XYZ file of C-alpha atoms in Angstrom:
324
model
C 1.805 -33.372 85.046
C 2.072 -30.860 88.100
C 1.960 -32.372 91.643
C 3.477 -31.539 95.126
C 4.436 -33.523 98.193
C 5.049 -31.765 101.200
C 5.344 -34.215 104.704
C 4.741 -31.716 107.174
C 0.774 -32.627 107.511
C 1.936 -36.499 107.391
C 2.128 -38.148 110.300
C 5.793 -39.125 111.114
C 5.700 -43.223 110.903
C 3.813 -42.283 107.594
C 6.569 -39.920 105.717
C 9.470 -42.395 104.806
C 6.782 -44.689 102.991
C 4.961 -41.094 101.237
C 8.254 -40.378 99.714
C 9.064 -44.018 98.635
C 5.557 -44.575 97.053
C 5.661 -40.900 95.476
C 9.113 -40.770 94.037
C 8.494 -44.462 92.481
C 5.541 -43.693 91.247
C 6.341 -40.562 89.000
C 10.100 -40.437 88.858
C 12.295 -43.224 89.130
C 12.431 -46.656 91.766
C 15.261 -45.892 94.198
C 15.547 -46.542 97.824
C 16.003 -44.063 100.508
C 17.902 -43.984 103.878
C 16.755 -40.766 106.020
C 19.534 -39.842 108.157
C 17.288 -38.765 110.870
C 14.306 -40.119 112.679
C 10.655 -40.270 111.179
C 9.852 -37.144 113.310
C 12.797 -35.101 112.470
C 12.362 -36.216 108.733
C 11.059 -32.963 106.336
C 10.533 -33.821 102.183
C 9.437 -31.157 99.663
C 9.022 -32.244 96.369
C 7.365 -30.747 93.399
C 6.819 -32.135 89.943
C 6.549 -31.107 86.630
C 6.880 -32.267 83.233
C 7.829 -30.114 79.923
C 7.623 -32.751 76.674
C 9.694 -35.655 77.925
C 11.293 -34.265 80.262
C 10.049 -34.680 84.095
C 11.553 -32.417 86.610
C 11.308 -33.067 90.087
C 12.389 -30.140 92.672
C 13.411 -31.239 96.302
C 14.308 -29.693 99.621
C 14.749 -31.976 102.237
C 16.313 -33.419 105.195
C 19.973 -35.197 104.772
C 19.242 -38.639 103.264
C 21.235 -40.962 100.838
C 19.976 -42.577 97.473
C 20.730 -45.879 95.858
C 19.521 -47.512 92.773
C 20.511 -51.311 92.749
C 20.509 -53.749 89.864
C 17.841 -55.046 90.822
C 15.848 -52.186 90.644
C 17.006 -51.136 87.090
C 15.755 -54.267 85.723
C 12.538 -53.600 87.055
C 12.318 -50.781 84.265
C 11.331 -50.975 80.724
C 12.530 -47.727 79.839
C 15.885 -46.182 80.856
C 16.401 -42.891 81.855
C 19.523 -39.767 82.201
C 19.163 -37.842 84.924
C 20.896 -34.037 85.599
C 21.405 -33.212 89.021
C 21.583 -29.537 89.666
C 23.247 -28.395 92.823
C 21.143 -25.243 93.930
C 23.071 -24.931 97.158
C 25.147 -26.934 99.658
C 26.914 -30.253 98.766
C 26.167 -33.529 97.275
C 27.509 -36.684 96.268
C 27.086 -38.546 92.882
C 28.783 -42.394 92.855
C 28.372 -44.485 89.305
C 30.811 -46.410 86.685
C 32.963 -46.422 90.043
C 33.239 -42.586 90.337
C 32.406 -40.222 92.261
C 31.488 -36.464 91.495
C 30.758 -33.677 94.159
C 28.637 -31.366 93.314
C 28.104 -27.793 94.842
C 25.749 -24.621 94.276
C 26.515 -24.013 90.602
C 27.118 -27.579 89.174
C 25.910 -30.600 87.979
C 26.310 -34.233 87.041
C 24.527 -36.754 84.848
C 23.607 -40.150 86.177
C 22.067 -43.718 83.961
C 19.466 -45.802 85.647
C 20.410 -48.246 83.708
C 23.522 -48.860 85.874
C 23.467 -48.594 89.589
C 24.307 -45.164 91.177
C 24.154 -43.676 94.595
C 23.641 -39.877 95.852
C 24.463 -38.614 98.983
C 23.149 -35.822 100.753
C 24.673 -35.284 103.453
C 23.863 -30.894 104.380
C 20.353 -32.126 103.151
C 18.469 -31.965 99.805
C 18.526 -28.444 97.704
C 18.449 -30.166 94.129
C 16.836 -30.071 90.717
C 16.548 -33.725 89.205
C 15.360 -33.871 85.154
C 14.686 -36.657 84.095
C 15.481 -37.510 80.043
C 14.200 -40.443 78.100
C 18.266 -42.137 77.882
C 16.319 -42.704 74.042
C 16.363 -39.064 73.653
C 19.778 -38.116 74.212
C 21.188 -40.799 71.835
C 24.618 -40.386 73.154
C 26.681 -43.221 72.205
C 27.085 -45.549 75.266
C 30.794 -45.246 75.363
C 30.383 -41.067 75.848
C 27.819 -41.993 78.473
C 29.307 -44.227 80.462
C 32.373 -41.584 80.312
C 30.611 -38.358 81.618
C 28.441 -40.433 84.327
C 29.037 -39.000 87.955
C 31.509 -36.477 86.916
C 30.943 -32.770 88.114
C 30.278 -30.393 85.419
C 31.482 -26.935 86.696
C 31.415 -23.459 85.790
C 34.770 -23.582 84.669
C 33.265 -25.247 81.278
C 31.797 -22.567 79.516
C 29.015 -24.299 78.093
C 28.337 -26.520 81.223
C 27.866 -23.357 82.879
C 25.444 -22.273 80.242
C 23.742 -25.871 80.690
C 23.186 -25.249 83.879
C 21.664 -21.493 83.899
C 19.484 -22.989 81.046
C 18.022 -25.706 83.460
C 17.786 -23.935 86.533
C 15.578 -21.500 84.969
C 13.863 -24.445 83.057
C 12.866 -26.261 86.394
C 11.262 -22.273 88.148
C 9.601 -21.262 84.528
C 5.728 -22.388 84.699
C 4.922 -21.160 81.316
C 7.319 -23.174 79.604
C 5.265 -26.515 81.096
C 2.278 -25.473 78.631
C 2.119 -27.640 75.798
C 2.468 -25.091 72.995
C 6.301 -24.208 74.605
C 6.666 -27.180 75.822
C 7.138 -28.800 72.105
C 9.448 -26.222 70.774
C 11.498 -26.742 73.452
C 12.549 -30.136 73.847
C 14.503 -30.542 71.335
C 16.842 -27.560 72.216
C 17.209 -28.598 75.898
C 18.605 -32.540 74.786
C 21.237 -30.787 72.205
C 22.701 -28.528 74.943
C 22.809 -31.734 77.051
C 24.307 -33.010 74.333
C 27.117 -30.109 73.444
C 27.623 -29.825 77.410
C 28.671 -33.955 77.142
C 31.194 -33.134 74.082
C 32.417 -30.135 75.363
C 33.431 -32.415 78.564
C 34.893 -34.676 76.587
C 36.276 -33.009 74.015
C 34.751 -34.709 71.362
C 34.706 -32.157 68.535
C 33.119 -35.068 66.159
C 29.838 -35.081 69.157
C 30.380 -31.233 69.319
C 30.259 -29.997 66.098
C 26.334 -30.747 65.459
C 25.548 -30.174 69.237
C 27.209 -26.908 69.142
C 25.649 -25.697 66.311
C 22.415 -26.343 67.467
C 22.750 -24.334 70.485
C 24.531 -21.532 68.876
C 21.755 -19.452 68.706
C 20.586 -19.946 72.477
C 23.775 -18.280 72.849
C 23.844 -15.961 70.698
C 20.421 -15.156 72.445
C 21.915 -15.524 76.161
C 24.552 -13.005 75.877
C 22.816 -10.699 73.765
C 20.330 -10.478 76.805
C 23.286 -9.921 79.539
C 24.963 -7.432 78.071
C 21.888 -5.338 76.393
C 22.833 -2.571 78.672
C 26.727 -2.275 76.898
C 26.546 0.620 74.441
C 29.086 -1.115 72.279
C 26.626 -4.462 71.768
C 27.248 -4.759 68.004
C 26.730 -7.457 65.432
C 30.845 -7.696 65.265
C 31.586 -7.863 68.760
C 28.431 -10.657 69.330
C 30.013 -12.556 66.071
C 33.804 -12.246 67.066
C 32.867 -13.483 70.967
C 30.810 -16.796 69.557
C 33.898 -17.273 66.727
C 31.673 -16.805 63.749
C 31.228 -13.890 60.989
C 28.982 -11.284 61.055
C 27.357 -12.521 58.300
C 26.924 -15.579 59.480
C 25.421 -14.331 63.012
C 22.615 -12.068 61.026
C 21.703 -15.661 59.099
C 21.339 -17.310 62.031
C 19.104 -14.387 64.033
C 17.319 -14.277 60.436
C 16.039 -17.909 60.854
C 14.099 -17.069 64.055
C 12.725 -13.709 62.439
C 14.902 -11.462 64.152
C 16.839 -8.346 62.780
C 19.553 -7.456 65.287
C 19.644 -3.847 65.583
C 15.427 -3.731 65.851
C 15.442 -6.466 68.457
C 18.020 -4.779 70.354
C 16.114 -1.282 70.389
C 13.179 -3.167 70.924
C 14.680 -4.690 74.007
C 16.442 -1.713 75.440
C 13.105 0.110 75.287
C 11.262 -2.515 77.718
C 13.926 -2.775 80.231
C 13.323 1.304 80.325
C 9.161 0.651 79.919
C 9.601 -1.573 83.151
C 12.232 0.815 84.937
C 10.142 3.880 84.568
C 6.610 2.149 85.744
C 8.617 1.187 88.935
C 6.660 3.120 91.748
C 10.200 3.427 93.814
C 12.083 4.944 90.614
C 14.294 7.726 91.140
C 16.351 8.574 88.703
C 15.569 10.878 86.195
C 14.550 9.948 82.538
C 17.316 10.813 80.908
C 19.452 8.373 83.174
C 17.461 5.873 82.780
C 17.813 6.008 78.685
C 21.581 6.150 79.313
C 21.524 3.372 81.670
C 19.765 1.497 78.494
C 22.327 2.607 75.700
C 20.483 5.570 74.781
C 22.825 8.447 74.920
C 20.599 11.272 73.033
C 17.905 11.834 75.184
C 16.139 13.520 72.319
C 16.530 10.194 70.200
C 15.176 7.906 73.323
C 12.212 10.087 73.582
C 11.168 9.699 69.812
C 11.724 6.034 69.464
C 10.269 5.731 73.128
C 7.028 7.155 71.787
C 6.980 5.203 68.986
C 7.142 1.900 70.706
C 4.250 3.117 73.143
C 2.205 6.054 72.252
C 3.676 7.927 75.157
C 6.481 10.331 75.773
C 8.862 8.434 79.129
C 7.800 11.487 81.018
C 3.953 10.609 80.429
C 4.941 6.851 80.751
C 6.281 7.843 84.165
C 3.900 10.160 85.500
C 0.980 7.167 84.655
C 2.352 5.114 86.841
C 3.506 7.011 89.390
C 0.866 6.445 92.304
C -1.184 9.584 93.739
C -0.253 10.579 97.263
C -2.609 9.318 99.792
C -6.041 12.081 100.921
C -5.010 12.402 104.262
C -7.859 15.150 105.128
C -10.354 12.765 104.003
């Protein structure tokens, strides 16, 4: 599923009832209250789907949400939702709470129970839409974490949400082949992000062991540039042994000091095919953890047939005829 909505080419008594039919139609039955006039009112909205999960993107004018009891009964199927805050401020109201969100933070909401979000500064939001099936929280933990802000100061909410932001941009995850292997892992760090919240180390301990190696892969990634990356300082940061970290990068296929290497030597690959590049090769290495330049060289040509200087002078465009 892949479809846009964009009210600009609508004609303005037309747009309230576009959104209305469109949202309730693909995503969920809610009604809307535009805080401006039809003419002034402007809805983006694009939607995708990866597995279960339906994602729905929105800009748009200030506006306020409700789902009422009557329209949850209307549904056969109950969903979560996860709000993600891109920027600006919102409002989340269920269970009698309320959570505000900003840039950098989200909240889960049930359909099952009515809920309201406000948008006051307008719409800059991610909405993902789980089968409440899925998740198979326990309905005490649910009703508990329901319209209350997940922030960066949890470490793995803040994970949670880097994980779905990029989720709801990434195209290629959306084919089918990605698309299965990567359900699963998305509803467990829902999942850990709900028992880290609560503290639940009963709800954690399978959750956060499932998503132990999306770590693990995270902050290997952010920090491939640190010349002391090692297997004990990955281990000791994630509280497990080294021996146990190699296991666990063993199950996906991956030996830790090749896939570092390996990764070290695109980030340079890219770096030196930049047209604007300037500085020199031996920099670059360094900026990459390779301190001998002799060394970065060798394993450079290994990897792609080509010296970095050859690499580089490939890609570097020709200057321009001008007696032509």
């Amino acid at each position: 599923m892949s479809a846009t909505l964009d009210t600009a080419p609508i004609s303005p008594q037309e747009r309230e009832e576009a959104v209305r039919h469109a949202i309730w139609e693909s995503v969920v039955r809610i009604d809307i209250d535009h805080h401006h006039p039809p003419q002034d009112i402007s809805v983006k909205v694009k939607l995708n789907a990866v597995g279960c999960i339906v994602i729905c993107s929105g800009e748009a004018t200030s506006l306020t949400i409700r789902r009422a009891q009557r329209l949850a009964r209307m549904d056969t199927e109950p969903f979560v939702f996860l709000g993600l805050q891109k920027t600006g401020t919102s409002l989340v109201q269920q269970n009698d709470r309320q959570a505000v969100l900003r840039a950098g933070e989200f909240a889960l909401y049930d359909t099952s129970v009515p809920y309201a979000l406000s948008f006051d500064s307008g719409v800059d939001h991610h909405f993902l839409r789980f089968p409440r099936k899925a998740l198979a929280l326990p309905e005490r933990s649910l009703r508990e974490v329901t319209a209350v802000t997940f922030g960066s100061d949890n470490p793995v909410a803040a994970l949670t949400f880097a994980y779905f932001s990029q989720l709801a941009v990434t195209d290629g995850l959306r084919h089918e082949r990605h698309a299965q292997v990567i359900t699963e892992p998305s509803v467990e760090l829902i999942r850990a992000a709900v028992a880290s919240q609560l503290g639940d180390s009963h709800l954690a301990r399978g959750s956060m062991e499932m998503t132990l190696n999306l770590r693990l892969m995270r902050y290997m990634r952010e920090h491939l540039r640190d010349r002391d990356l090692s297997a004990a300082r990955i281990a000791s940061v994630h509280g497990i042994s080294v021996r146990h970290l190699y296991a666990l990068l063993a199950r996906s296929g991956i030996t830790l000091g090749d896939w570092i290497r390996s990764q070290r030597l695109e980030g340079c690959h890219r770096e030196l095919a930049a047209p604007n590049a300037r500085r020199t090769i031996a920099a670059i290495g360094r900026s990459w953890g390779f301190v001998d330049a002799t060394h970065f060289s060798k394993v450079f040509k290994q990897e792609y047939g080509l010296t970095p200087r050859a690499w580089r002078d490939l890609n570097r465009a020709p200057l321009p005829d001008l007696w032509s």
